[in-house]
mmCIF file with all atom_site columns, C-alpha atoms in Angstrom:
data_model
loop_
_atom_site.group_PDB
_atom_site.id
_atom_site.type_symbol
_atom_site.label_atom_id
_atom_site.label_alt_id
_atom_site.label_comp_id
_atom_site.label_asym_id
_atom_site.label_entity_id
_atom_site.label_seq_id
_atom_site.pdbx_PDB_ins_code
_atom_site.Cartn_x
_atom_site.Cartn_y
_atom_site.Cartn_z
_atom_site.occupancy
_atom_site.B_iso_or_equiv
_atom_site.pdbx_formal_charge
_atom_site.auth_seq_id
_atom_site.auth_comp_id
_atom_site.auth_asym_id
_atom_site.auth_atom_id
_atom_site.pdbx_PDB_model_num
ATOM 1   C CA . MET M 1 1   ? 44.660 -116.508 -89.277  1.00 68.00 ? 1   MET M CA 1
ATOM 2   C CA . ALA M 1 2   ? 43.116 -118.435 -92.138  1.00 82.00 ? 2   ALA M CA 1
ATOM 3   C CA . LEU M 1 3   ? 40.611 -120.192 -89.887  1.00 88.00 ? 3   LEU M CA 1
ATOM 4   C CA . ALA M 1 4   ? 39.082 -116.911 -88.689  1.00 85.00 ? 4   ALA M CA 1
ATOM 5   C CA . ARG M 1 5   ? 38.725 -115.694 -92.295  1.00 87.00 ? 5   ARG M CA 1
ATOM 6   C CA . LEU M 1 6   ? 36.796 -118.786 -93.400  1.00 87.00 ? 6   LEU M CA 1
ATOM 7   C CA . GLY M 1 7   ? 33.569 -117.386 -91.971  1.00 86.00 ? 7   GLY M CA 1
ATOM 8   C CA . ARG M 1 8   ? 34.039 -114.202 -93.993  1.00 86.00 ? 8   ARG M CA 1
ATOM 9   C CA . ASN M 1 9   ? 34.477 -116.194 -97.194  1.00 82.00 ? 9   ASN M CA 1
ATOM 10  C CA . ASP M 1 10  ? 31.519 -118.480 -96.496  1.00 84.00 ? 10  ASP M CA 1
ATOM 11  C CA . HIS M 1 11  ? 29.066 -117.779 -93.663  1.00 86.00 ? 11  HIS M CA 1
ATOM 12  C CA . ARG M 1 12  ? 28.529 -121.529 -93.151  1.00 90.00 ? 12  ARG M CA 1
ATOM 13  C CA . LEU M 1 13  ? 32.094 -121.790 -91.829  1.00 89.00 ? 13  LEU M CA 1
ATOM 14  C CA . ALA M 1 14  ? 31.885 -119.062 -89.185  1.00 90.00 ? 14  ALA M CA 1
ATOM 15  C CA . LEU M 1 15  ? 33.992 -120.113 -86.176  1.00 89.00 ? 15  LEU M CA 1
ATOM 16  C CA . SER M 1 16  ? 34.156 -118.814 -82.637  1.00 90.00 ? 16  SER M CA 1
ATOM 17  C CA . ALA M 1 17  ? 37.437 -117.734 -81.059  1.00 89.00 ? 17  ALA M CA 1
ATOM 18  C CA . ALA M 1 18  ? 37.433 -120.968 -79.047  1.00 91.00 ? 18  ALA M CA 1
ATOM 19  C CA . ASP M 1 19  ? 36.930 -123.026 -82.235  1.00 90.00 ? 19  ASP M CA 1
ATOM 20  C CA . CYS M 1 20  ? 39.861 -121.240 -83.895  1.00 88.00 ? 20  CYS M CA 1
ATOM 21  C CA . THR M 1 21  ? 42.051 -121.926 -80.853  1.00 90.00 ? 21  THR M CA 1
ATOM 22  C CA . THR M 1 22  ? 41.089 -125.614 -80.908  1.00 91.00 ? 22  THR M CA 1
ATOM 23  C CA . LEU M 1 23  ? 41.712 -126.016 -84.650  1.00 90.00 ? 23  LEU M CA 1
ATOM 24  C CA . GLU M 1 24  ? 44.879 -123.907 -84.789  1.00 90.00 ? 24  GLU M CA 1
ATOM 25  C CA . PRO M 1 25  ? 47.327 -126.782 -84.098  1.00 91.00 ? 25  PRO M CA 1
ATOM 26  C CA . LEU M 1 26  ? 45.808 -128.804 -86.944  1.00 89.00 ? 26  LEU M CA 1
ATOM 27  C CA . ALA M 1 27  ? 46.044 -125.858 -89.361  1.00 89.00 ? 27  ALA M CA 1
ATOM 28  C CA . SER M 1 28  ? 49.612 -125.165 -88.209  1.00 88.00 ? 28  SER M CA 1
ATOM 29  C CA . ALA M 1 29  ? 50.507 -128.772 -89.034  1.00 89.00 ? 29  ALA M CA 1
ATOM 30  C CA . TRP M 1 30  ? 49.368 -128.125 -92.624  1.00 85.00 ? 30  TRP M CA 1
ATOM 31  C CA . LEU M 1 31  ? 51.475 -124.975 -92.868  1.00 87.00 ? 31  LEU M CA 1
ATOM 32  C CA . ALA M 1 32  ? 54.464 -126.818 -91.402  1.00 87.00 ? 32  ALA M CA 1
ATOM 33  C CA . ARG M 1 33  ? 54.199 -129.263 -94.298  1.00 85.00 ? 33  ARG M CA 1
ATOM 34  C CA . GLY M 1 34  ? 54.871 -126.486 -96.788  1.00 84.00 ? 34  GLY M CA 1
ATOM 35  C CA . VAL M 1 35  ? 51.380 -125.545 -97.979  1.00 84.00 ? 35  VAL M CA 1
ATOM 36  C CA . THR M 1 36  ? 50.297 -121.930 -98.371  1.00 86.00 ? 36  THR M CA 1
ATOM 37  C CA . VAL M 1 37  ? 47.392 -120.284 -96.605  1.00 87.00 ? 37  VAL M CA 1
ATOM 38  C CA . ASP M 1 38  ? 45.554 -120.084 -99.953  1.00 87.00 ? 38  ASP M CA 1
ATOM 39  C CA . TYR M 1 39  ? 46.015 -123.817 -100.490 1.00 86.00 ? 39  TYR M CA 1
ATOM 40  C CA . LEU M 1 40  ? 44.750 -124.525 -96.973  1.00 86.00 ? 40  LEU M CA 1
ATOM 41  C CA . THR M 1 41  ? 41.710 -122.305 -97.487  1.00 87.00 ? 41  THR M CA 1
ATOM 42  C CA . THR M 1 42  ? 40.891 -123.931 -100.830 1.00 86.00 ? 42  THR M CA 1
ATOM 43  C CA . ALA M 1 43  ? 41.244 -127.435 -99.397  1.00 85.00 ? 43  ALA M CA 1
ATOM 44  C CA . LEU M 1 44  ? 38.919 -126.624 -96.508  1.00 88.00 ? 44  LEU M CA 1
ATOM 45  C CA . THR M 1 45  ? 36.243 -124.887 -98.579  1.00 87.00 ? 45  THR M CA 1
ATOM 46  C CA . ALA M 1 46  ? 36.147 -127.103 -101.678 1.00 85.00 ? 46  ALA M CA 1
ATOM 47  C CA . GLY M 1 47  ? 32.981 -129.138 -102.135 1.00 85.00 ? 47  GLY M CA 1
ATOM 48  C CA . LEU M 1 48  ? 31.124 -127.973 -99.051  1.00 86.00 ? 48  LEU M CA 1
ATOM 49  C CA . PRO M 1 49  ? 27.712 -129.515 -98.375  1.00 87.00 ? 49  PRO M CA 1
ATOM 50  C CA . ALA M 1 50  ? 24.652 -127.291 -98.712  1.00 87.00 ? 50  ALA M CA 1
ATOM 51  C CA . HIS M 1 51  ? 23.943 -127.353 -94.976  1.00 89.00 ? 51  HIS M CA 1
ATOM 52  C CA . ILE M 1 52  ? 26.599 -127.447 -92.250  1.00 90.00 ? 52  ILE M CA 1
ATOM 53  C CA . ASP M 1 53  ? 25.469 -128.203 -88.701  1.00 91.00 ? 53  ASP M CA 1
ATOM 54  C CA . SER M 1 54  ? 28.893 -127.919 -87.058  1.00 92.00 ? 54  SER M CA 1
ATOM 55  C CA . PRO M 1 55  ? 31.494 -125.826 -88.871  1.00 91.00 ? 55  PRO M CA 1
ATOM 56  C CA . ALA M 1 56  ? 34.147 -126.655 -86.260  1.00 91.00 ? 56  ALA M CA 1
ATOM 57  C CA . GLY M 1 57  ? 33.400 -130.392 -86.558  1.00 92.00 ? 57  GLY M CA 1
ATOM 58  C CA . LEU M 1 58  ? 33.514 -130.305 -90.360  1.00 91.00 ? 58  LEU M CA 1
ATOM 59  C CA . LEU M 1 59  ? 36.789 -128.356 -90.387  1.00 90.00 ? 59  LEU M CA 1
ATOM 60  C CA . HIS M 1 60  ? 38.328 -130.624 -87.736  1.00 92.00 ? 60  HIS M CA 1
ATOM 61  C CA . ARG M 1 61  ? 37.475 -133.627 -89.885  1.00 91.00 ? 61  ARG M CA 1
ATOM 62  C CA . ARG M 1 62  ? 38.879 -132.026 -93.057  1.00 88.00 ? 62  ARG M CA 1
ATOM 63  C CA . LEU M 1 63  ? 42.036 -130.822 -91.321  1.00 90.00 ? 63  LEU M CA 1
ATOM 64  C CA . THR M 1 64  ? 42.617 -134.333 -90.014  1.00 90.00 ? 64  THR M CA 1
ATOM 65  C CA . ASP M 1 65  ? 41.600 -136.385 -93.058  1.00 89.00 ? 65  ASP M CA 1
ATOM 66  C CA . LYS M 1 66  ? 42.989 -134.230 -95.874  1.00 87.00 ? 66  LYS M CA 1
ATOM 67  C CA . ILE M 1 67  ? 46.393 -133.300 -94.442  1.00 87.00 ? 67  ILE M CA 1
ATOM 68  C CA . PRO M 1 68  ? 48.916 -133.378 -97.307  1.00 84.00 ? 68  PRO M CA 1
ATOM 69  C CA . PRO M 1 69  ? 52.296 -135.114 -97.195  1.00 83.00 ? 69  PRO M CA 1
ATOM 70  C CA . HIS M 1 70  ? 55.362 -133.138 -96.191  1.00 77.00 ? 70  HIS M CA 1
ATOM 71  C CA . ILE M 1 71  ? 56.607 -130.978 -99.081  1.00 67.00 ? 71  ILE M CA 1
ATOM 72  C CA . PRO M 1 72  ? 60.408 -130.564 -99.164  1.00 63.00 ? 72  PRO M CA 1
ATOM 73  C CA . THR M 1 73  ? 61.497 -126.944 -98.999  1.00 58.00 ? 73  THR M CA 1
ATOM 74  C CA . THR M 1 74  ? 64.976 -127.296 -100.495 1.00 57.00 ? 74  THR M CA 1
ATOM 75  C CA . THR M 1 75  ? 66.218 -129.034 -103.592 1.00 52.00 ? 75  THR M CA 1
ATOM 76  C CA . GLU M 1 76  ? 68.605 -131.173 -101.521 1.00 49.00 ? 76  GLU M CA 1
ATOM 77  C CA . ASP M 1 77  ? 65.622 -132.771 -99.756  1.00 50.00 ? 77  ASP M CA 1
ATOM 78  C CA . ARG M 1 78  ? 64.033 -133.851 -103.010 1.00 51.00 ? 78  ARG M CA 1
ATOM 79  C CA . SER M 1 79  ? 64.474 -137.352 -104.228 1.00 53.00 ? 79  SER M CA 1
ATOM 80  C CA . PRO M 1 80  ? 64.595 -137.930 -108.011 1.00 53.00 ? 80  PRO M CA 1
ATOM 81  C CA . SER M 1 81  ? 61.001 -139.195 -107.930 1.00 54.00 ? 81  SER M CA 1
ATOM 82  C CA . THR M 1 82  ? 59.692 -135.972 -106.355 1.00 53.00 ? 82  THR M CA 1
ATOM 83  C CA . ALA M 1 83  ? 61.922 -133.525 -108.246 1.00 54.00 ? 83  ALA M CA 1
ATOM 84  C CA . LYS M 1 84  ? 60.173 -131.158 -110.615 1.00 55.00 ? 84  LYS M CA 1
ATOM 85  C CA . PRO M 1 85  ? 60.301 -132.433 -114.177 1.00 55.00 ? 85  PRO M CA 1
ATOM 86  C CA . THR M 1 86  ? 62.246 -130.240 -116.541 1.00 60.00 ? 86  THR M CA 1
ATOM 87  C CA . HIS M 1 87  ? 60.693 -129.558 -119.897 1.00 62.00 ? 87  HIS M CA 1
ATOM 88  C CA . GLU M 1 88  ? 63.179 -129.240 -122.705 1.00 67.00 ? 88  GLU M CA 1
ATOM 89  C CA . THR M 1 89  ? 61.934 -127.786 -125.938 1.00 74.00 ? 89  THR M CA 1
ATOM 90  C CA . LEU M 1 90  ? 62.347 -130.089 -128.916 1.00 76.00 ? 90  LEU M CA 1
ATOM 91  C CA . LEU M 1 91  ? 62.216 -128.981 -132.519 1.00 79.00 ? 91  LEU M CA 1
ATOM 92  C CA . GLU M 1 92  ? 62.002 -130.958 -135.743 1.00 81.00 ? 92  GLU M CA 1
ATOM 93  C CA . CYS M 1 93  ? 64.305 -130.775 -138.706 1.00 81.00 ? 93  CYS M CA 1
ATOM 94  C CA . THR M 1 94  ? 62.436 -128.929 -141.460 1.00 82.00 ? 94  THR M CA 1
ATOM 95  C CA . ASN M 1 95  ? 63.691 -131.425 -144.008 1.00 83.00 ? 95  ASN M CA 1
ATOM 96  C CA . CYS M 1 96  ? 63.525 -134.929 -142.467 1.00 83.00 ? 96  CYS M CA 1
ATOM 97  C CA . ARG M 1 97  ? 61.445 -134.125 -139.318 1.00 78.00 ? 97  ARG M CA 1
ATOM 98  C CA . ARG M 1 98  ? 64.079 -135.630 -136.964 1.00 81.00 ? 98  ARG M CA 1
ATOM 99  C CA . PRO M 1 99  ? 63.479 -134.258 -133.430 1.00 80.00 ? 99  PRO M CA 1
ATOM 100 C CA . GLY M 1 100 ? 66.225 -132.568 -131.479 1.00 80.00 ? 100 GLY M CA 1
ATOM 101 C CA . PRO M 1 101 ? 67.061 -129.699 -129.133 1.00 81.00 ? 101 PRO M CA 1
ATOM 102 C CA . PRO M 1 102 ? 67.238 -126.226 -130.715 1.00 79.00 ? 102 PRO M CA 1
ATOM 103 C CA . GLN M 1 103 ? 71.039 -126.045 -130.473 1.00 82.00 ? 103 GLN M CA 1
ATOM 104 C CA . ALA M 1 104 ? 71.320 -129.259 -132.537 1.00 81.00 ? 104 ALA M CA 1
ATOM 105 C CA . LEU M 1 105 ? 69.207 -127.827 -135.365 1.00 78.00 ? 105 LEU M CA 1
ATOM 106 C CA . PRO M 1 106 ? 70.963 -124.692 -136.677 1.00 78.00 ? 106 PRO M CA 1
ATOM 107 C CA . ASP M 1 107 ? 68.886 -123.030 -139.395 1.00 79.00 ? 107 ASP M CA 1
ATOM 108 C CA . GLY M 1 108 ? 66.161 -125.621 -138.666 1.00 80.00 ? 108 GLY M CA 1
ATOM 109 C CA . LEU M 1 109 ? 68.151 -128.504 -140.144 1.00 83.00 ? 109 LEU M CA 1
ATOM 110 C CA . CYS M 1 110 ? 69.691 -131.513 -138.433 1.00 83.00 ? 110 CYS M CA 1
ATOM 111 C CA . ARG M 1 111 ? 73.388 -132.197 -139.024 1.00 84.00 ? 111 ARG M CA 1
ATOM 112 C CA . PRO M 1 112 ? 72.954 -134.696 -141.934 1.00 85.00 ? 112 PRO M CA 1
ATOM 113 C CA . CYS M 1 113 ? 70.398 -132.478 -143.708 1.00 83.00 ? 113 CYS M CA 1
ATOM 114 C CA . HIS M 1 114 ? 72.472 -129.341 -143.067 1.00 80.00 ? 114 HIS M CA 1
ATOM 115 C CA . HIS M 1 115 ? 75.554 -131.081 -144.482 1.00 79.00 ? 115 HIS M CA 1
ATOM 116 C CA . ALA M 1 116 ? 73.631 -132.321 -147.525 1.00 79.00 ? 116 ALA M CA 1
ATOM 117 C CA . HIS M 1 117 ? 72.072 -128.900 -148.080 1.00 73.00 ? 117 HIS M CA 1
ATOM 118 C CA . THR M 1 118 ? 75.337 -126.947 -147.877 1.00 70.00 ? 118 THR M CA 1
ATOM 119 C CA . HIS M 1 119 ? 77.309 -129.442 -149.955 1.00 67.00 ? 119 HIS M CA 1
ATOM 120 C CA . ASP M 1 120 ? 74.749 -129.853 -152.745 1.00 59.00 ? 120 ASP M CA 1
ATOM 121 C CA . SER M 1 121 ? 76.164 -129.821 -156.239 1.00 53.00 ? 121 SER M CA 1
ATOM 122 C CA . ASP M 1 122 ? 72.964 -128.161 -157.504 1.00 56.00 ? 122 ASP M CA 1
ATOM 123 C CA . PRO M 1 123 ? 73.069 -124.379 -157.357 1.00 56.00 ? 123 PRO M CA 1
ATOM 124 C CA . THR M 1 124 ? 70.526 -122.833 -155.006 1.00 64.00 ? 124 THR M CA 1
ATOM 125 C CA . THR M 1 125 ? 70.070 -119.759 -157.199 1.00 75.00 ? 125 THR M CA 1
ATOM 126 C CA . PRO M 1 126 ? 67.481 -120.302 -159.926 1.00 79.00 ? 126 PRO M CA 1
ATOM 127 C CA . THR M 1 127 ? 68.456 -119.743 -163.530 1.00 84.00 ? 127 THR M CA 1
ATOM 128 C CA . PRO M 1 128 ? 66.866 -116.897 -165.543 1.00 88.00 ? 128 PRO M CA 1
ATOM 129 C CA . GLU M 1 129 ? 64.806 -119.451 -167.481 1.00 91.00 ? 129 GLU M CA 1
ATOM 130 C CA . GLU M 1 130 ? 63.424 -120.901 -164.225 1.00 89.00 ? 130 GLU M CA 1
ATOM 131 C CA . ILE M 1 131 ? 62.535 -117.435 -162.982 1.00 89.00 ? 131 ILE M CA 1
ATOM 132 C CA . ALA M 1 132 ? 60.735 -116.633 -166.248 1.00 94.00 ? 132 ALA M CA 1
ATOM 133 C CA . THR M 1 133 ? 58.820 -119.935 -166.079 1.00 94.00 ? 133 THR M CA 1
ATOM 134 C CA . VAL M 1 134 ? 57.665 -119.279 -162.501 1.00 92.00 ? 134 VAL M CA 1
ATOM 135 C CA . LYS M 1 135 ? 56.597 -115.700 -163.344 1.00 94.00 ? 135 LYS M CA 1
ATOM 136 C CA . ALA M 1 136 ? 54.609 -116.923 -166.338 1.00 95.00 ? 136 ALA M CA 1
ATOM 137 C CA . HIS M 1 137 ? 52.948 -119.593 -164.220 1.00 94.00 ? 137 HIS M CA 1
ATOM 138 C CA . ILE M 1 138 ? 51.988 -117.054 -161.504 1.00 92.00 ? 138 ILE M CA 1
ATOM 139 C CA . THR M 1 139 ? 50.612 -114.648 -164.120 1.00 93.00 ? 139 THR M CA 1
ATOM 140 C CA . ASN M 1 140 ? 48.511 -117.464 -165.565 1.00 92.00 ? 140 ASN M CA 1
ATOM 141 C CA . LEU M 1 141 ? 47.174 -118.355 -162.093 1.00 91.00 ? 141 LEU M CA 1
ATOM 142 C CA . ARG M 1 142 ? 46.269 -114.721 -161.369 1.00 91.00 ? 142 ARG M CA 1
ATOM 143 C CA . ASN M 1 143 ? 44.423 -114.488 -164.685 1.00 91.00 ? 143 ASN M CA 1
ATOM 144 C CA . LEU M 1 144 ? 42.471 -117.640 -163.836 1.00 91.00 ? 144 LEU M CA 1
ATOM 145 C CA . LEU M 1 145 ? 41.437 -116.181 -160.463 1.00 89.00 ? 145 LEU M CA 1
ATOM 146 C CA . LYS M 1 146 ? 40.140 -112.910 -161.920 1.00 87.00 ? 146 LYS M CA 1
ATOM 147 C CA . PRO M 1 147 ? 36.370 -112.628 -162.081 1.00 83.00 ? 147 PRO M CA 1
ATOM 148 C CA . ALA M 1 148 ? 34.970 -113.172 -165.545 1.00 70.00 ? 148 ALA M CA 1
#
């Protein structure tokens, strides 16, 4: 059991067979409350003092004082206050930054911005003059960035 392994993890917590038998009901009470053996081991070994005179006494005290509350094993036993919180991903509209769930933001736009964007009277395709102006501007910027 976990109690017998404690001495292998830390020599200061070496227990005799009689100590393990005495402490076993206390450790079993922890496991009955839904904790894992790893959790139990961590709780018993965390923050140990430098010198331990009585490993059985120290572990008895920790098993008694630090026993956790009962953890429900099924979702029916959980009350709303102890239920796991669900984390829903929220996105922002790329136009107006309105938050919303992903399904409410198709193409990254909220409904009003999506409607305004798709029903714009302005064409979304640039004119040839606009394309020529942008190309000339980019060429000018590249020339400015060239070493002299």
